[in-house]
XYZ file of C-alpha atoms in Angstrom:
608
model
C 0.049 -0.023 0.198
C 1.357 3.056 -1.001
C 2.135 6.318 1.816
C -0.442 8.582 0.712
C -3.339 5.628 0.862
C -2.256 4.418 4.279
C -2.552 8.552 5.229
C -5.954 8.381 3.812
C -7.298 5.268 5.197
C -6.120 6.679 8.535
C -7.288 9.982 8.560
C -11.030 8.221 8.104
C -10.523 5.690 10.025
C -9.591 8.380 12.767
C -12.321 10.607 11.956
C -14.668 7.703 12.142
C -13.641 6.928 15.521
C -13.793 10.160 17.109
C -17.458 10.068 15.507
C -18.165 6.406 17.221
C -17.382 7.704 20.460
C -19.516 10.377 20.422
C -22.356 8.182 19.618
C -22.877 6.700 22.942
C -23.191 9.771 24.955
C -25.115 11.599 22.757
C -27.972 8.724 22.139
C -27.508 8.622 26.185
C -27.576 12.026 26.621
C -31.535 12.200 24.530
C -34.259 13.363 26.528
C -37.131 10.576 26.406
C -39.627 13.353 27.105
C -39.548 15.025 24.415
C -42.137 12.817 22.762
C -44.414 12.386 25.183
C -46.302 16.380 25.463
C -49.497 15.177 25.857
C -52.470 16.656 24.080
C -55.223 18.942 25.607
C -58.934 17.318 27.312
C -61.217 17.923 25.628
C -64.219 19.311 26.933
C -65.970 16.778 28.952
C -69.742 15.211 28.582
C -71.741 15.240 31.709
C -72.069 10.848 30.855
C -70.414 8.648 28.910
C -71.848 7.076 25.469
C -74.509 4.150 26.362
C -71.956 2.262 24.075
C -68.841 3.592 25.767
C -65.656 1.635 26.531
C -65.581 0.252 30.078
C -62.357 1.278 31.833
C -61.038 0.258 35.390
C -57.687 2.161 36.765
C -54.930 -0.288 38.315
C -52.283 1.485 40.192
C -49.111 -1.110 40.360
C -45.899 0.769 42.821
C -42.882 -0.994 42.030
C -41.162 0.018 45.181
C -43.232 0.246 48.716
C -42.129 4.348 48.647
C -44.939 4.879 46.271
C -47.007 2.676 47.469
C -49.013 5.653 48.412
C -48.379 8.306 45.726
C -49.924 5.094 43.065
C -53.028 4.918 45.757
C -53.486 9.174 45.171
C -52.674 8.719 41.155
C -55.096 6.069 40.725
C -58.116 8.468 42.300
C -57.187 11.037 39.434
C -57.033 8.658 37.237
C -60.874 7.202 38.226
C -61.302 11.331 37.779
C -60.065 11.309 33.987
C -61.433 8.743 32.281
C -64.762 10.390 34.057
C -64.126 14.515 32.444
C -63.295 12.281 29.388
C -66.847 11.859 28.291
C -66.160 9.115 26.439
C -65.284 6.051 28.499
C -67.417 4.508 31.261
C -65.204 4.510 34.809
C -66.022 1.001 36.488
C -64.277 1.435 39.899
C -62.083 -1.819 40.440
C -63.019 -1.901 44.269
C -66.349 -2.167 42.840
C -66.043 -4.188 40.086
C -63.902 -6.738 42.437
C -66.991 -7.073 45.521
C -69.794 -7.755 43.053
C -71.948 -9.378 46.435
C -71.352 -6.069 48.572
C -71.711 -3.286 45.241
C -74.959 -5.094 44.442
C -76.226 -4.662 48.507
C -75.034 -0.969 48.402
C -77.135 -0.451 45.058
C -80.184 -2.371 46.157
C -80.211 -0.231 49.838
C -79.546 2.666 47.274
C -82.858 2.244 44.561
C -85.083 1.308 47.735
C -83.881 4.420 48.941
C -84.162 6.041 45.630
C -87.527 4.165 45.484
C -88.796 6.077 49.279
C -87.684 9.278 48.528
C -89.814 9.300 45.528
C -92.956 7.992 47.167
C -92.709 10.406 50.798
C -92.566 13.297 48.043
C -95.734 11.762 46.171
C -97.078 11.305 50.328
C -96.220 15.088 50.088
C -98.312 16.407 47.791
C -101.024 14.691 48.910
C -100.937 16.130 52.315
C -100.332 12.839 53.509
C -97.369 14.288 55.669
C -97.374 11.677 58.222
C -96.896 8.971 55.209
C -94.402 11.138 53.418
C -92.293 11.458 57.337
C -92.292 7.504 56.884
C -91.218 6.941 53.643
C -88.503 10.025 54.187
C -87.085 8.022 57.365
C -87.182 5.279 55.546
C -85.183 6.939 52.441
C -82.661 8.460 55.262
C -81.618 4.876 56.985
C -81.578 3.584 53.020
C -78.926 5.782 51.779
C -76.687 5.294 54.943
C -76.762 1.763 53.714
C -75.165 2.739 50.176
C -72.132 3.808 48.997
C -71.858 7.279 50.624
C -68.469 8.438 49.317
C -70.723 8.387 45.866
C -74.339 9.216 47.203
C -73.525 11.905 50.390
C -75.962 14.529 48.565
C -79.189 12.103 48.196
C -78.897 11.362 51.872
C -78.666 15.084 53.248
C -81.745 15.664 50.977
C -83.714 13.031 52.361
C -82.893 14.133 55.707
C -84.102 18.045 54.710
C -87.602 16.608 53.348
C -87.793 14.928 56.494
C -87.067 17.833 58.743
C -90.113 19.381 56.316
C -92.561 16.754 57.059
C -91.772 16.245 61.020
C -92.739 20.672 60.290
C -95.534 19.826 58.809
C -96.813 17.100 61.159
C -96.297 19.886 64.142
C -93.552 18.063 65.551
C -91.095 20.835 65.679
C -88.499 19.742 68.058
C -87.891 16.970 65.870
C -87.678 18.635 62.931
C -84.796 20.852 64.775
C -82.995 18.234 65.532
C -83.112 16.708 61.746
C -82.119 20.211 60.688
C -79.016 20.952 63.240
C -77.842 17.080 61.830
C -78.111 17.778 58.749
C -76.358 21.151 58.784
C -73.712 19.781 60.811
C -72.455 17.128 58.111
C -73.293 19.348 55.338
C -73.209 23.198 55.810
C -74.525 23.766 52.550
C -77.839 22.259 52.810
C -80.651 23.587 51.013
C -83.720 23.878 52.886
C -86.678 25.575 50.858
C -89.560 27.974 51.569
C -91.923 25.910 50.017
C -90.993 23.301 52.733
C -90.579 25.579 55.870
C -92.639 28.262 57.434
C -90.452 31.361 57.762
C -90.054 31.220 61.613
C -88.094 27.994 60.569
C -86.359 29.545 57.742
C -84.957 31.555 60.100
C -84.031 28.705 62.786
C -82.160 27.263 59.880
C -80.093 30.018 58.765
C -79.245 30.750 62.437
C -77.834 26.812 62.824
C -76.483 27.559 59.594
C -74.092 30.363 60.970
C -73.409 28.690 64.580
C -72.291 25.356 62.227
C -69.648 27.622 60.246
C -68.600 29.678 63.400
C -68.662 26.696 65.724
C -65.835 24.588 67.587
C -64.021 22.505 65.279
C -62.844 19.186 65.308
C -60.409 16.649 63.507
C -60.133 13.717 62.510
C -56.761 11.390 61.680
C -57.752 8.179 59.306
C -55.755 5.036 59.009
C -56.184 1.507 57.460
C -55.072 -1.511 57.603
C -53.232 -3.893 55.340
C -52.889 -1.433 52.454
C -53.899 2.361 51.604
C -56.914 3.336 50.879
C -59.150 6.137 49.743
C -60.454 8.173 52.463
C -64.052 9.361 51.850
C -65.609 12.156 55.096
C -69.351 13.121 53.959
C -68.871 12.331 50.484
C -65.767 14.284 49.815
C -62.722 12.358 49.084
C -60.324 13.742 51.967
C -56.995 12.005 50.629
C -55.128 8.328 50.773
C -54.281 6.852 54.161
C -53.474 7.686 56.687
C -54.960 10.730 56.788
C -55.545 14.151 58.460
C -59.025 15.628 58.105
C -59.290 19.370 60.054
C -62.098 21.760 60.345
C -64.618 19.017 60.853
C -67.783 20.281 62.480
C -68.555 18.812 66.465
C -70.669 16.005 65.058
C -70.494 12.043 64.141
C -69.654 12.207 60.659
C -69.509 9.756 57.619
C -66.218 8.078 56.924
C -66.099 5.726 53.808
C -62.211 3.566 52.609
C -62.431 2.029 49.390
C -59.242 -0.269 48.246
C -59.233 -2.205 45.689
C -59.290 -5.931 46.474
C -61.796 -4.930 49.697
C -64.594 -4.843 50.937
C -66.074 -0.678 51.281
C -65.465 0.251 54.971
C -67.976 2.367 56.101
C -68.883 4.492 60.127
C -69.740 7.127 61.647
C -66.770 8.780 63.765
C -67.132 11.741 65.898
C -63.617 13.335 66.835
C -59.452 11.759 67.072
C -58.330 8.515 65.823
C -60.135 6.208 63.458
C -58.317 3.093 62.554
C -59.857 0.488 60.066
C -59.187 -3.046 59.596
C -59.593 -3.623 55.748
C -61.588 -7.558 55.024
C -60.382 -8.741 51.838
C -62.912 -10.317 49.055
C -62.717 -13.447 46.935
C -61.375 -11.748 44.375
C -58.454 -9.935 46.119
C -55.675 -13.716 45.716
C -56.010 -12.910 41.822
C -55.589 -9.478 41.702
C -52.511 -9.460 44.068
C -51.133 -12.302 41.450
C -52.306 -10.075 38.293
C -50.786 -7.059 39.836
C -47.309 -8.661 41.321
C -46.669 -10.020 37.893
C -47.029 -6.874 35.982
C -44.401 -5.379 38.425
C -42.205 -8.058 37.883
C -41.266 -6.950 34.674
C -43.160 -3.831 33.639
C -41.357 -3.763 30.271
C -42.007 -6.998 29.118
C -44.753 -9.058 27.471
C -45.436 -10.552 30.923
C -47.508 -6.845 32.623
C -49.643 -6.972 29.311
C -50.556 -10.491 30.101
C -50.795 -9.670 33.583
C -52.947 -6.955 33.103
C -55.084 -8.516 30.507
C -56.198 -11.251 33.245
C -56.830 -8.543 36.098
C -59.750 -6.584 32.743
C -61.060 -10.272 32.321
C -61.703 -10.864 36.096
C -63.160 -7.181 36.738
C -65.436 -7.702 33.681
C -64.519 -4.927 32.036
C -63.152 -4.234 28.277
C -60.003 -1.858 28.579
C -58.041 -1.390 31.516
C -55.722 1.865 32.308
C -52.856 1.070 34.487
C -50.142 2.713 36.718
C -46.930 1.274 36.995
C -45.020 3.634 39.527
C -42.207 3.756 40.725
C -41.116 6.803 43.821
C -37.165 5.572 45.585
C -36.227 7.084 48.645
C -36.613 11.142 48.984
C -38.458 13.825 47.481
C -37.707 13.039 43.609
C -40.635 13.000 40.940
C -42.094 9.995 40.243
C -41.634 8.085 36.993
C -44.422 6.613 36.236
C -45.016 3.910 32.833
C -48.894 4.468 31.572
C -51.138 2.160 29.551
C -54.613 2.115 28.730
C -55.130 -1.628 27.291
C -57.562 -3.549 25.309
C -58.009 -6.865 27.419
C -59.148 -8.527 24.615
C -56.174 -8.797 22.285
C -53.773 -6.516 24.412
C -53.382 -3.827 21.963
C -52.425 -0.107 23.819
C -55.180 1.966 23.141
C -52.855 4.711 24.799
C -49.287 4.781 26.206
C -47.289 7.406 27.958
C -44.065 7.487 29.794
C -43.573 10.460 32.444
C -41.751 11.796 35.572
C -45.131 12.622 37.575
C -44.010 15.461 41.613
C -44.794 13.909 45.054
C -46.878 15.552 47.530
C -49.062 19.047 46.518
C -47.940 19.084 43.411
C -49.456 15.826 41.819
C -52.499 16.340 40.479
C -52.034 19.296 38.759
C -48.514 17.578 37.649
C -50.380 14.420 37.234
C -53.268 16.242 34.682
C -51.368 15.887 30.915
C -49.651 12.529 31.221
C -53.499 11.205 32.599
C -55.260 13.469 30.011
C -53.234 11.959 27.576
C -53.949 8.235 27.843
C -57.925 9.371 28.113
C -57.980 12.148 25.045
C -58.266 9.659 21.599
C -57.300 5.753 21.048
C -54.347 4.694 19.184
C -55.080 3.224 15.528
C -54.036 -1.071 15.327
C -50.714 -1.522 12.811
C -52.512 -3.338 9.750
C -55.080 -4.875 12.152
C -52.645 -5.879 14.480
C -52.149 -4.849 17.894
C -49.678 -2.358 18.905
C -47.880 -3.135 22.309
C -45.239 -0.893 23.694
C -42.209 -2.760 26.239
C -39.601 -0.028 25.303
C -38.733 2.596 27.773
C -39.474 1.304 31.060
C -39.471 4.047 33.795
C -35.495 3.945 34.408
C -32.754 4.644 31.882
C -30.104 3.196 33.342
C -29.458 -0.201 31.457
C -30.069 1.518 28.729
C -27.706 4.353 28.941
C -24.832 1.531 29.929
C -25.953 -0.452 26.653
C -25.684 2.203 24.174
C -22.162 3.617 25.941
C -20.844 0.138 26.016
C -21.484 -0.591 22.127
C -20.307 2.577 21.096
C -17.251 1.673 22.960
C -17.319 -1.707 21.597
C -17.454 -0.072 18.261
C -14.727 1.926 18.393
C -12.704 -0.834 19.227
C -13.439 -2.623 16.724
C -12.737 0.179 14.264
C -9.189 0.917 16.647
C -8.902 -2.925 16.090
C -8.991 -2.900 12.181
C -6.943 0.365 12.199
C -3.790 -1.738 13.635
C -4.594 -4.756 12.087
C -4.091 -2.731 8.633
C -1.428 -1.280 10.423
C 0.295 -4.772 10.934
C -0.701 -5.605 7.519
C 1.574 -2.780 5.607
C 4.468 -3.376 8.303
C 4.186 -6.826 6.802
C 4.456 -5.987 3.537
C 7.509 -3.602 4.236
C 9.343 -6.165 6.249
C 9.116 -8.828 3.418
C 10.656 -6.254 0.872
C 13.645 -4.549 3.389
C 16.955 -6.695 4.050
C 15.601 -9.554 6.476
C 19.972 -9.125 8.332
C 19.191 -4.998 8.248
C 17.692 -3.165 11.872
C 14.848 -1.837 9.830
C 13.742 -5.326 9.056
C 13.940 -6.262 12.901
C 12.184 -2.393 13.755
C 9.905 -3.493 11.651
C 9.055 -7.258 13.048
C 8.483 -6.011 16.055
C 6.318 -3.599 15.228
C 3.960 -5.677 13.434
C 3.762 -8.075 16.007
C 2.727 -4.987 18.451
C 0.228 -3.781 16.402
C -0.949 -7.280 15.241
C -1.488 -8.168 19.148
C -3.760 -4.469 19.663
C -5.613 -5.735 16.869
C -6.981 -8.598 18.195
C -7.452 -7.645 21.850
C -9.091 -4.400 20.296
C -11.643 -7.062 17.972
C -11.915 -9.677 20.759
C -12.769 -6.436 23.314
C -15.049 -4.744 20.851
C -17.423 -8.398 19.970
C -17.531 -8.421 23.870
C -18.606 -4.847 24.596
C -20.864 -3.979 21.499
C -22.881 -7.374 22.620
C -22.932 -6.829 26.051
C -23.905 -3.302 25.520
C -26.802 -4.664 22.625
C -27.840 -7.001 25.140
C -28.928 -3.902 27.658
C -30.192 -1.322 25.680
C -32.340 -3.449 23.420
C -32.910 -7.640 25.399
C -36.436 -7.511 26.940
C -37.032 -4.894 29.825
C -34.176 -3.037 28.903
C -35.375 -0.659 25.654
C -33.408 0.848 23.164
C -36.104 3.392 20.931
C -39.243 6.289 21.510
C -41.345 3.163 21.157
C -41.084 -0.337 20.302
C -44.375 -2.045 18.983
C -43.982 -5.958 19.706
C -47.008 -8.661 19.473
C -47.416 -10.777 22.893
C -46.705 -14.366 22.192
C -49.612 -15.400 24.177
C -53.088 -16.965 23.273
C -55.776 -13.359 23.590
C -58.455 -14.137 25.816
C -62.042 -14.196 25.089
C -63.211 -10.818 24.277
C -65.238 -9.087 27.352
C -68.292 -7.046 26.554
C -68.544 -3.570 28.320
C -70.013 -3.604 31.399
C -71.090 -0.805 34.042
C -70.434 -1.815 38.089
C -74.061 -3.529 38.347
C -73.777 -6.366 35.489
C -70.896 -7.550 37.149
C -71.757 -11.526 37.786
C -72.077 -12.185 41.737
C -69.207 -14.106 43.166
C -70.511 -17.519 44.990
C -70.383 -18.123 48.437
C -68.130 -21.153 47.925
C -66.738 -20.459 44.595
C -65.111 -23.553 42.619
C -61.393 -24.265 42.786
C -61.476 -22.896 39.253
C -62.359 -19.530 40.534
C -60.778 -19.784 43.472
C -57.290 -20.135 42.100
C -55.989 -17.811 39.312
C -55.788 -18.660 35.547
C -52.293 -19.727 34.717
C -49.771 -17.394 33.511
C -47.569 -18.346 30.684
C -43.777 -18.333 31.428
C -42.443 -15.053 29.746
C -40.126 -14.616 26.399
C -36.644 -15.419 26.619
C -34.078 -12.700 26.949
C -32.414 -12.435 23.366
C -28.525 -13.097 23.434
C -26.399 -11.103 21.881
C -26.197 -11.951 18.034
C -22.697 -12.960 17.859
C -23.504 -15.535 20.886
C -26.683 -16.737 20.156
C -26.671 -20.676 18.622
C -29.390 -21.628 16.482
C -30.678 -24.257 18.706
C -31.402 -28.045 17.186
C -34.310 -28.888 15.221
C -35.640 -31.873 17.636
C -35.322 -28.657 20.741
C -37.746 -26.336 18.711
C -40.093 -29.007 18.126
C -39.948 -30.251 21.952
C -40.911 -26.107 22.677
C -43.602 -25.886 20.066
C -45.162 -28.688 21.578
C -45.068 -27.562 25.141
C -46.554 -24.339 23.780
C -48.679 -25.892 22.845
C -49.868 -28.182 25.568
C -49.854 -25.108 27.687
C -52.505 -23.450 24.991
C -54.148 -26.138 24.927
C -54.521 -26.302 28.861
C -54.996 -22.634 29.269
C -58.158 -22.778 26.330
C -59.625 -25.479 28.656
C -58.890 -23.510 32.011
C -60.983 -20.554 30.917
C -64.066 -22.862 28.855
C -64.401 -23.891 32.215
C -64.449 -20.447 34.114
C -66.583 -19.560 31.420
C -69.176 -21.981 32.125
C -69.239 -21.908 35.584
C -69.765 -17.807 34.578
C -72.421 -18.584 32.325
C -74.128 -20.567 35.374
C -73.570 -18.313 37.925
C -75.318 -15.034 36.122
C -78.376 -18.032 34.484
C -78.749 -18.423 38.682
C -78.087 -14.331 39.790
C -81.052 -14.505 36.681
C -83.446 -16.920 38.281
C -82.621 -15.126 41.815
C -83.714 -11.531 40.597
C -86.404 -12.269 38.782
C -87.795 -13.954 41.845
C -86.607 -11.185 43.723
C -88.888 -8.773 41.864
C -92.054 -10.822 41.428
C -92.220 -11.303 45.095
C -91.731 -7.156 45.392
C -94.497 -6.611 42.553
C -96.754 -9.160 44.812
C -95.804 -6.913 47.876
C -96.469 -3.939 45.779
C -99.891 -5.505 44.487
C -101.069 -5.983 48.373
C -99.723 -2.455 49.705
C -101.794 -0.532 46.934
C -105.030 -3.094 47.952
C -104.448 -2.011 51.334
C -104.165 2.068 50.435
C -107.490 1.308 48.692
C -108.834 -0.354 51.496
C -108.119 2.925 53.866
C -108.831 5.509 51.347
C -112.508 3.909 51.305
C -112.196 3.699 55.036
C -111.485 7.406 55.707
C -113.641 10.117 55.339
C -113.492 13.110 52.271
C -111.814 16.346 52.983
C -114.261 19.251 52.595
C -113.112 22.837 51.544
C -112.968 24.108 55.126
C -110.846 20.945 56.819
C -108.533 22.017 54.120
C -108.009 25.770 54.726
C -107.429 25.051 58.638
C -104.981 22.377 58.063
């Protein structure tokens, strides 16, 4: 090789080497959040469309420090789903506690019917009957979910007081007014139902409540943090201090997925509540642990799909939250997943501040998750398993890759130098000092070339594994399809449509469905060996056997669910027939009482 050509090659290789050395740090410093700017949330409608997809929210803490923040973030995500106006929220706590939810809804329906009956009786001037109905409505709403129905309870108390005033029970009416105002100082008392002297008493009591002695509560729960509501208002995640309360017995409601809703009245001081797990709590724990074990792998989406099937919803909005020690922002991997095929309707990575800034700091990320649905690619579901919640592994992988390529380039360079020295040695006189110098220098260059190439291959292979292998993530977005069979599509269902869980569930329902093993991590291309044909066949047979077992297990669970659904329908039909019979008997009794009651003339009405 001529000296001019050697110098040209040296210059080209040197420039290439310098450029490659800059690749790793530059790639590692690329901000991930540059692609995460969400679109503004459109104006929310009052109610979701009838055909809206049912969505449940689950927050999974990836470390112990993030448990409370994850629960608070789940509450904000539920509000975002409700505000979207295009999705129907199914609270995970309600979906997993079908029996408790059905009982609370029955009490709520009973109270609502009592309110209607009380209003009719009041309009017909039968105030004694109205008082009975309104009192029944109060008791019914007290057994409902007061995190959602406290306003109706306050209205029932107001109408109960109005009936007492009409019956001349002024002392009882004033006591009821005090109770209603102590729990809800904003309660409305209409002059259509209360005479002027009672309206004066109402305003006097309202002022006394607002300026009187205050009390406080400290609510804690075991074994998990829970959403805390006091008199229907969300107050935070337990343990939480609730101040500026009136001196009265307040309704404390705590809600946590996998546990029965707990509700009781407390006046002041420490309130410690132990939550009772429901039958589905074990399945919830299993699926969340599987998702947390590898939060950047197909196993995450597989577990979320199983959780969606368990909850009876069509979509799952999942938040995987990593906190760490100190006050550093939360690192969040968020996705909205279609249960039928695992398609990610929305996906985002980002950070959320802790403490007081969590609410405002999470709105943009949550709005991105509920504002629009991502299209499928070629009719196939899109999934995201790259990026993760931590960039450390990816950064190291990029640096090792760049270092490996640089070492390879250096090895090639010194190999060419060794080859050039070998050619010069052959042309020089063998017994000259120049020949010995060329021989020694050529051996040194050859040794450096061999070492550089070997180290470069090892470094590039390790870097590629860290940057692109399962869980490492290497690009702004990676799309793939989970290598597991899709569960049967689940129709959209509101909480009241969830089939009841029997007291003694069959074994197939008590145990969580088996999860297929996660795909093996990909080794570097330079070290991966092609498996033999017999091994491939054995693996395929084993995979088919697992899929067949899983399919049979799901068919058995589906059959049992259908049986439970049929049994529930029969029970509801029987209850409806019984209720109809009671209604007819009540109507006949009223007709008989009406025939016996003397008619009121105009003078009687004026005197009343």
